[in-house]
Short mmCIF file of C-alpha atoms in Angstrom, two decimals:
data_model
loop_
_atom_site.label_atom_id
_atom_site.label_comp_id
_atom_site.label_asym_id
_atom_site.label_seq_id
_atom_site.Cartn_x
_atom_site.Cartn_y
_atom_site.Cartn_z
CA UNK Q 1 -23.79 -65.51 -7.71
CA UNK Q 2 -23.78 -66.49 -11.30
CA UNK Q 3 -23.12 -64.87 -14.74
CA UNK Q 4 -25.47 -65.07 -17.51
CA UNK Q 5 -24.00 -66.11 -20.75
CA UNK Q 6 -25.72 -67.66 -23.86
CA UNK Q 7 -28.62 -68.53 -21.54
CA UNK Q 8 -26.75 -70.45 -19.08
CA UNK Q 9 -25.69 -69.56 -15.38
CA UNK Q 10 -22.05 -69.81 -15.12
CA UNK Q 11 -20.54 -69.58 -11.18
CA UNK Q 12 -18.53 -66.60 -11.00
CA UNK Q 13 -15.45 -68.32 -9.70
CA UNK Q 14 -15.59 -70.46 -12.98
CA UNK Q 15 -15.98 -67.15 -14.98
CA UNK Q 16 -12.78 -65.34 -13.08
CA UNK Q 17 -10.63 -68.48 -13.26
CA UNK Q 18 -11.37 -68.73 -17.06
CA UNK Q 19 -10.46 -65.05 -17.30
CA UNK Q 20 -7.13 -65.46 -15.42
CA UNK Q 21 -6.10 -68.46 -17.32
CA UNK Q 22 -6.96 -66.47 -20.61
CA UNK Q 23 -4.65 -63.52 -19.91
CA UNK Q 24 -1.95 -65.60 -18.43
CA UNK Q 25 -1.69 -67.57 -21.54
CA UNK Q 26 -2.26 -64.61 -23.94
CA UNK Q 27 0.03 -62.20 -22.70
CA UNK Q 28 2.65 -64.90 -21.71
CA UNK Q 29 3.04 -63.62 -18.06
CA UNK Q 30 6.49 -64.74 -16.39
CA UNK Q 31 5.03 -63.50 -12.86
CA UNK Q 32 1.30 -62.84 -11.74
CA UNK Q 33 -0.25 -60.62 -9.33
CA UNK Q 34 -3.59 -60.02 -8.48
CA UNK Q 35 -4.70 -57.29 -6.65
CA UNK Q 36 -7.85 -57.12 -4.28
CA UNK Q 37 -9.83 -54.51 -2.71
CA UNK Q 38 -9.07 -54.63 1.23
CA UNK Q 39 -12.36 -53.35 2.72
CA UNK Q 40 -13.03 -50.09 4.18
CA UNK Q 41 -10.78 -48.01 1.76
CA UNK Q 42 -8.67 -44.92 3.34
CA UNK Q 43 -10.11 -42.67 1.13
CA UNK Q 44 -13.05 -42.45 3.01
CA UNK Q 45 -11.36 -40.64 5.86
CA UNK Q 46 -10.66 -38.00 3.15
CA UNK Q 47 -14.22 -38.04 2.10
CA UNK Q 48 -17.15 -39.80 3.74
CA UNK Q 49 -19.08 -40.38 0.93
CA UNK Q 50 -16.39 -41.76 -1.57
CA UNK Q 51 -17.94 -44.70 -3.52
CA UNK Q 52 -21.27 -44.61 -1.28
CA UNK Q 53 -23.03 -44.98 -4.83
CA UNK Q 54 -21.72 -48.71 -5.09
CA UNK Q 55 -23.66 -49.65 -2.09
CA UNK Q 56 -27.10 -48.23 -3.40
CA UNK Q 57 -26.26 -50.11 -6.79
CA UNK Q 58 -26.11 -53.52 -4.91
CA UNK Q 59 -28.97 -52.84 -2.87
CA UNK Q 60 -31.07 -52.47 -6.06
CA UNK Q 61 -30.12 -55.93 -7.00
CA UNK Q 62 -32.38 -57.83 -4.29
CA UNK Q 63 -31.90 -61.21 -5.65
CA UNK Q 64 -28.03 -61.74 -4.91
CA UNK Q 65 -26.58 -62.14 -1.35
CA UNK Q 66 -23.57 -59.98 -1.36
CA UNK Q 67 -22.28 -61.17 1.78
CA UNK Q 68 -22.12 -64.73 0.34
CA UNK Q 69 -20.58 -63.38 -2.87
CA UNK Q 70 -17.61 -61.77 -1.11
CA UNK Q 71 -17.17 -64.70 1.22
CA UNK Q 72 -16.82 -66.96 -1.98
CA UNK Q 73 -14.73 -64.04 -3.75
CA UNK Q 74 -12.06 -63.92 -0.61
CA UNK Q 75 -12.04 -67.85 -0.28
CA UNK Q 76 -11.09 -68.07 -4.15
CA UNK Q 77 -8.57 -65.24 -3.65
CA UNK Q 78 -7.10 -67.41 -0.59
CA UNK Q 79 -6.91 -70.38 -2.76
CA UNK Q 80 -5.29 -68.96 -5.83
CA UNK Q 81 -2.45 -67.66 -3.50
CA UNK Q 82 -1.98 -70.75 -1.66
CA UNK Q 83 -2.09 -73.19 -4.53
CA UNK Q 84 -1.24 -71.32 -7.90
CA UNK Q 85 1.35 -69.36 -9.40
CA UNK Q 86 -0.37 -66.18 -8.72
CA UNK Q 87 0.25 -64.05 -5.96
CA UNK Q 88 -2.72 -62.58 -4.36
CA UNK Q 89 -2.32 -59.05 -2.62
CA UNK Q 90 -4.84 -57.66 -0.61
CA UNK Q 91 -4.23 -55.24 2.47
CA UNK Q 92 -6.81 -54.00 5.03
CA UNK Q 93 -8.19 -50.51 3.82
CA UNK Q 94 -6.41 -50.24 0.76
CA UNK Q 95 -7.71 -50.68 -2.53
CA UNK Q 96 -6.55 -52.91 -5.55
CA UNK Q 97 -5.88 -49.80 -7.62
CA UNK Q 98 -3.63 -48.63 -5.15
CA UNK Q 99 -1.69 -52.06 -4.98
CA UNK Q 100 -1.58 -51.99 -8.86
CA UNK Q 101 0.00 -48.51 -8.91
CA UNK Q 102 2.61 -49.10 -6.63
CA UNK Q 103 3.59 -52.42 -7.51
CA UNK Q 104 4.00 -51.27 -11.14
CA UNK Q 105 6.03 -48.26 -10.37
CA UNK Q 106 8.24 -50.84 -7.99
CA UNK Q 107 8.52 -53.29 -10.67
CA UNK Q 108 9.17 -50.61 -13.14
CA UNK Q 109 12.05 -48.29 -11.47
CA UNK Q 110 13.36 -50.80 -8.79
CA UNK Q 111 13.53 -53.98 -10.79
CA UNK Q 112 13.42 -52.56 -14.54
CA UNK Q 113 10.87 -54.71 -15.25
CA UNK Q 114 8.22 -54.87 -18.10
CA UNK Q 115 4.85 -54.68 -16.49
CA UNK Q 116 1.20 -55.31 -18.01
CA UNK Q 117 -1.74 -54.48 -15.98
CA UNK Q 118 -5.05 -56.23 -16.95
CA UNK Q 119 -7.90 -54.21 -15.92
CA UNK Q 120 -11.64 -52.86 -17.02
CA UNK Q 121 -11.08 -49.70 -14.59
CA UNK Q 122 -10.72 -46.56 -16.32
CA UNK Q 123 -8.53 -44.93 -13.80
CA UNK Q 124 -5.69 -47.26 -14.22
CA UNK Q 125 -5.14 -45.83 -17.36
CA UNK Q 126 -2.86 -43.18 -15.67
CA UNK Q 127 -0.42 -45.99 -14.99
CA UNK Q 128 0.01 -46.26 -18.92
CA UNK Q 129 2.41 -43.27 -18.31
CA UNK Q 130 5.02 -44.82 -16.33
CA UNK Q 131 7.82 -46.40 -18.20
CA UNK Q 132 8.06 -50.23 -19.19
CA UNK Q 133 4.28 -50.25 -18.12
CA UNK Q 134 1.60 -51.28 -20.45
CA UNK Q 135 -2.28 -51.36 -19.56
CA UNK Q 136 -4.52 -53.38 -21.36
CA UNK Q 137 -8.37 -52.75 -20.88
CA UNK Q 138 -10.59 -55.73 -20.71
CA UNK Q 139 -13.67 -53.10 -21.77
CA UNK Q 140 -12.09 -52.03 -24.72
CA UNK Q 141 -10.37 -55.29 -25.36
CA UNK Q 142 -6.98 -53.46 -26.42
CA UNK Q 143 -4.08 -51.61 -24.82
CA UNK Q 144 -4.40 -48.25 -23.98
CA UNK Q 145 -1.89 -45.53 -24.31
CA UNK Q 146 -1.57 -42.49 -21.95
CA UNK Q 147 0.88 -39.81 -22.83
CA UNK Q 148 -0.94 -37.20 -20.66
CA UNK Q 149 -1.95 -38.68 -17.29
CA UNK Q 150 -1.54 -35.20 -15.53
CA UNK Q 151 -4.70 -34.08 -17.75
CA UNK Q 152 -6.58 -36.96 -16.53
CA UNK Q 153 -6.01 -36.48 -12.74
CA UNK Q 154 -6.49 -32.47 -13.41
CA UNK Q 155 -9.90 -32.99 -14.70
CA UNK Q 156 -10.89 -35.33 -12.30
CA UNK Q 157 -9.61 -33.18 -9.59
CA UNK Q 158 -11.75 -30.24 -11.10
CA UNK Q 159 -14.97 -32.00 -12.39
CA UNK Q 160 -15.02 -35.02 -9.87
CA UNK Q 161 -15.95 -38.46 -10.91
CA UNK Q 162 -19.44 -39.69 -10.72
CA UNK Q 163 -18.44 -43.64 -10.97
CA UNK Q 164 -16.61 -43.09 -7.18
CA UNK Q 165 -19.06 -40.49 -6.18
CA UNK Q 166 -16.38 -37.71 -6.20
CA UNK Q 167 -18.27 -34.40 -6.43
CA UNK Q 168 -17.17 -31.45 -8.44
CA UNK Q 169 -14.56 -29.15 -6.62
CA UNK Q 170 -15.70 -25.24 -6.16
CA UNK Q 171 -13.09 -24.69 -3.61
CA UNK Q 172 -9.21 -24.75 -3.34
CA UNK Q 173 -9.88 -27.28 -0.41
CA UNK Q 174 -12.10 -29.42 -2.21
CA UNK Q 175 -9.40 -29.67 -5.24
CA UNK Q 176 -6.89 -30.65 -2.88
CA UNK Q 177 -9.56 -33.37 -1.60
CA UNK Q 178 -10.15 -34.37 -5.09
CA UNK Q 179 -6.33 -34.83 -5.99
CA UNK Q 180 -5.61 -36.96 -3.20
CA UNK Q 181 -8.44 -39.13 -4.22
CA UNK Q 182 -7.90 -39.69 -7.75
CA UNK Q 183 -4.10 -39.38 -8.15
CA UNK Q 184 -2.68 -42.69 -8.64
CA UNK Q 185 0.81 -41.90 -9.57
CA UNK Q 186 1.62 -40.92 -6.00
CA UNK Q 187 -0.51 -42.21 -3.01
CA UNK Q 188 -0.11 -40.89 0.69
CA UNK Q 189 3.43 -41.98 2.18
CA UNK Q 190 1.64 -44.01 4.81
CA UNK Q 191 -0.17 -45.94 2.23
CA UNK Q 192 2.82 -46.55 -0.11
CA UNK Q 193 4.62 -47.95 2.94
CA UNK Q 194 2.07 -50.33 3.88
CA UNK Q 195 1.90 -51.79 0.09
CA UNK Q 196 5.87 -51.79 -0.17
CA UNK Q 197 6.30 -53.93 2.82
CA UNK Q 198 3.66 -56.35 1.65
CA UNK Q 199 4.94 -56.64 -1.70
CA UNK Q 200 8.61 -56.91 -0.51
CA UNK Q 201 7.55 -59.98 1.32
CA UNK Q 202 5.72 -61.47 -1.58
CA UNK Q 203 8.58 -60.81 -4.14
CA UNK Q 204 10.89 -62.42 -2.01
CA UNK Q 205 9.30 -65.47 -0.53
CA UNK Q 206 9.25 -68.72 -2.22
CA UNK Q 207 6.06 -69.77 -4.23
CA UNK Q 208 4.60 -73.32 -4.31
CA UNK Q 209 1.58 -74.85 -6.33
CA UNK Q 210 -0.59 -77.58 -5.35
CA UNK Q 211 -3.06 -78.46 -8.19
CA UNK Q 212 -4.56 -81.25 -6.62
CA UNK Q 213 -5.64 -79.42 -3.39
CA UNK Q 214 -7.00 -76.54 -5.56
CA UNK Q 215 -8.97 -78.87 -7.93
CA UNK Q 216 -10.52 -80.50 -4.79
CA UNK Q 217 -12.26 -77.20 -4.22
CA UNK Q 218 -12.73 -76.20 -7.70
CA UNK Q 219 -13.68 -79.10 -9.80
CA UNK Q 220 -13.89 -77.85 -13.34
CA UNK Q 221 -12.50 -79.79 -15.98
CA UNK Q 222 -10.62 -77.26 -17.50
CA UNK Q 223 -8.24 -76.88 -14.68
CA UNK Q 224 -7.36 -80.47 -15.12
CA UNK Q 225 -6.14 -79.90 -18.67
CA UNK Q 226 -4.90 -76.15 -18.62
CA UNK Q 227 -1.36 -75.88 -17.06
CA UNK Q 228 -1.12 -72.23 -16.77
CA UNK Q 229 -2.42 -72.01 -13.30
CA UNK Q 230 0.26 -74.19 -11.91
CA UNK Q 231 3.09 -74.00 -13.99
CA UNK Q 232 5.99 -72.73 -12.27
#
């Protein structure tokens, strides 16, 4: 898959790597985590039509081999985690937003660390209400503030969220369902426990880098010059 930019087709791996380096550099990150979706979300057990609209959207783009895109994306994540300073966290049945949510709270409350989240997802705005956590929106190109995350959750609980195919709640039971689906400030305990175990194994393991191995796979000139993915 390529991204169209100024009349040129750019491989999405090139684009993602440039974006990662850009934000590491601009935000002066001392430690970098990349959260990725882990396939079939646990939320589908709560509501089977959750994000069903995403598949419909992909099917309308007939000239893209999505299976190939996902394989290439997962291969890139594997190499980033193996060879660069980035820590990639991807857990079966758990979404990237869930990982970002728990990791932010863990670093803030347990480690007393400042956290900057970089995301285009508007749902992440809830997390700006956590102490020591800032959210940078790549869509808005600025930091976003959130003094009342509860209002965001309450609004989506009642009105639903069309982007995630969550319908309006008409009954108390549907409100409870939507609350579980949209609330990032508190996840179901089994989900939090699974993320916590993975995070602790990452935080307390030694990280090694290998520029030579990484650049054998991704032969982009900027990777030879730019130290940000490889400086420890």
